[in-house]
Short mmCIF file of C-alpha atoms in Angstrom, two decimals:
data_model
loop_
_atom_site.label_atom_id
_atom_site.label_comp_id
_atom_site.label_asym_id
_atom_site.label_seq_id
_atom_site.Cartn_x
_atom_site.Cartn_y
_atom_site.Cartn_z
CA MET A 152 28.24 -12.41 23.40
CA GLU A 153 24.98 -11.50 25.08
CA GLN A 154 22.10 -10.26 22.92
CA LYS A 155 20.37 -7.08 24.11
CA TYR A 156 16.65 -6.48 23.65
CA LEU A 157 14.44 -3.40 23.63
CA SER A 158 10.80 -2.95 24.60
CA LEU A 159 8.13 -1.75 22.15
CA LYS A 160 8.38 1.80 23.50
CA GLU A 161 12.18 1.86 23.26
CA THR A 162 12.09 0.49 19.71
CA ALA A 163 9.37 2.98 18.72
CA ALA A 164 11.48 5.89 20.01
CA LYS A 165 14.56 4.55 18.20
CA TRP A 166 12.76 4.11 14.84
CA GLY A 167 10.46 7.15 15.12
CA ILE A 168 7.18 5.24 14.75
CA SER A 169 4.40 4.35 17.19
CA ASP A 170 4.63 1.46 19.63
CA ARG A 171 1.35 0.17 18.17
CA ARG A 172 3.02 -0.09 14.74
CA ILE A 173 5.96 -1.98 16.30
CA ASN A 174 3.44 -4.37 17.88
CA THR A 175 1.83 -4.96 14.48
CA LEU A 176 5.21 -5.59 12.86
CA CYS A 177 6.00 -8.14 15.59
CA LEU A 178 2.63 -9.87 15.12
CA GLU A 179 3.31 -10.11 11.37
CA ASN A 180 6.80 -11.59 12.06
CA ARG A 181 8.40 -8.67 10.19
CA ILE A 182 11.10 -8.10 12.85
CA PRO A 183 13.55 -11.02 12.89
CA GLY A 184 14.43 -12.22 16.38
CA ALA A 185 11.51 -10.51 18.15
CA PHE A 186 9.68 -12.69 20.64
CA LYS A 187 6.92 -12.35 23.17
CA VAL A 188 7.65 -12.32 26.91
CA GLY A 189 4.33 -12.56 28.73
CA ASN A 190 2.26 -9.70 27.29
CA SER A 191 5.24 -7.73 25.97
CA TRP A 192 7.54 -8.05 22.98
CA ALA A 193 11.34 -8.18 23.15
CA VAL A 194 12.94 -6.70 20.03
CA PRO A 195 16.66 -7.25 19.34
CA ALA A 196 18.56 -3.99 19.87
CA ASN A 197 20.36 -4.46 16.55
CA ALA A 198 17.19 -5.17 14.52
CA GLU A 199 16.67 -2.97 11.48
CA LYS A 200 13.42 -1.16 10.78
CA PRO A 201 11.45 -3.06 8.10
CA ASN A 202 10.22 -1.24 5.01
CA ASP A 203 6.71 0.18 5.19
CA GLU A 204 4.73 -1.94 2.75
CA ARG A 205 1.31 -0.46 3.44
CA ILE A 206 -0.57 1.06 0.48
CA LYS A 207 -0.09 4.82 0.55
CA SER A 208 -2.14 5.76 -2.51
CA GLY A 209 -5.26 4.65 -4.34
CA LYS A 210 -3.25 3.42 -7.33
CA TYR A 211 -3.52 -0.24 -6.31
CA ILE A 212 -7.30 0.03 -5.91
CA VAL A 213 -7.73 1.71 -9.31
CA LYS A 214 -5.47 -0.83 -10.99
CA LYS A 215 -7.34 -3.72 -9.35
CA GLU A 216 -10.71 -2.33 -10.52
CA LYS A 217 -9.44 -2.06 -14.13
CA GLU A 218 -8.20 -5.66 -14.02
CA ASP A 219 -11.62 -6.82 -12.81
CA GLY A 220 -13.37 -4.93 -15.61
CA PHE A 221 -14.91 -2.22 -13.38
CA LYS A 222 -14.57 1.52 -13.87
#
């Protein structure tokens, strides 16, 4: 069976996020099976969108400051 691949723009439209974010996920090896072809990325058509693990609140920063003994 032949594997189908999508471009960054096609994957971004499919997942509803920016192509720049897809590029970052590829650079961080967060999309299994994605590989670079020249200057572009090829993303498997059946790849699932990874969870967004970026910090969305200041809770981590506050917690880290308390652990370090700062207010």
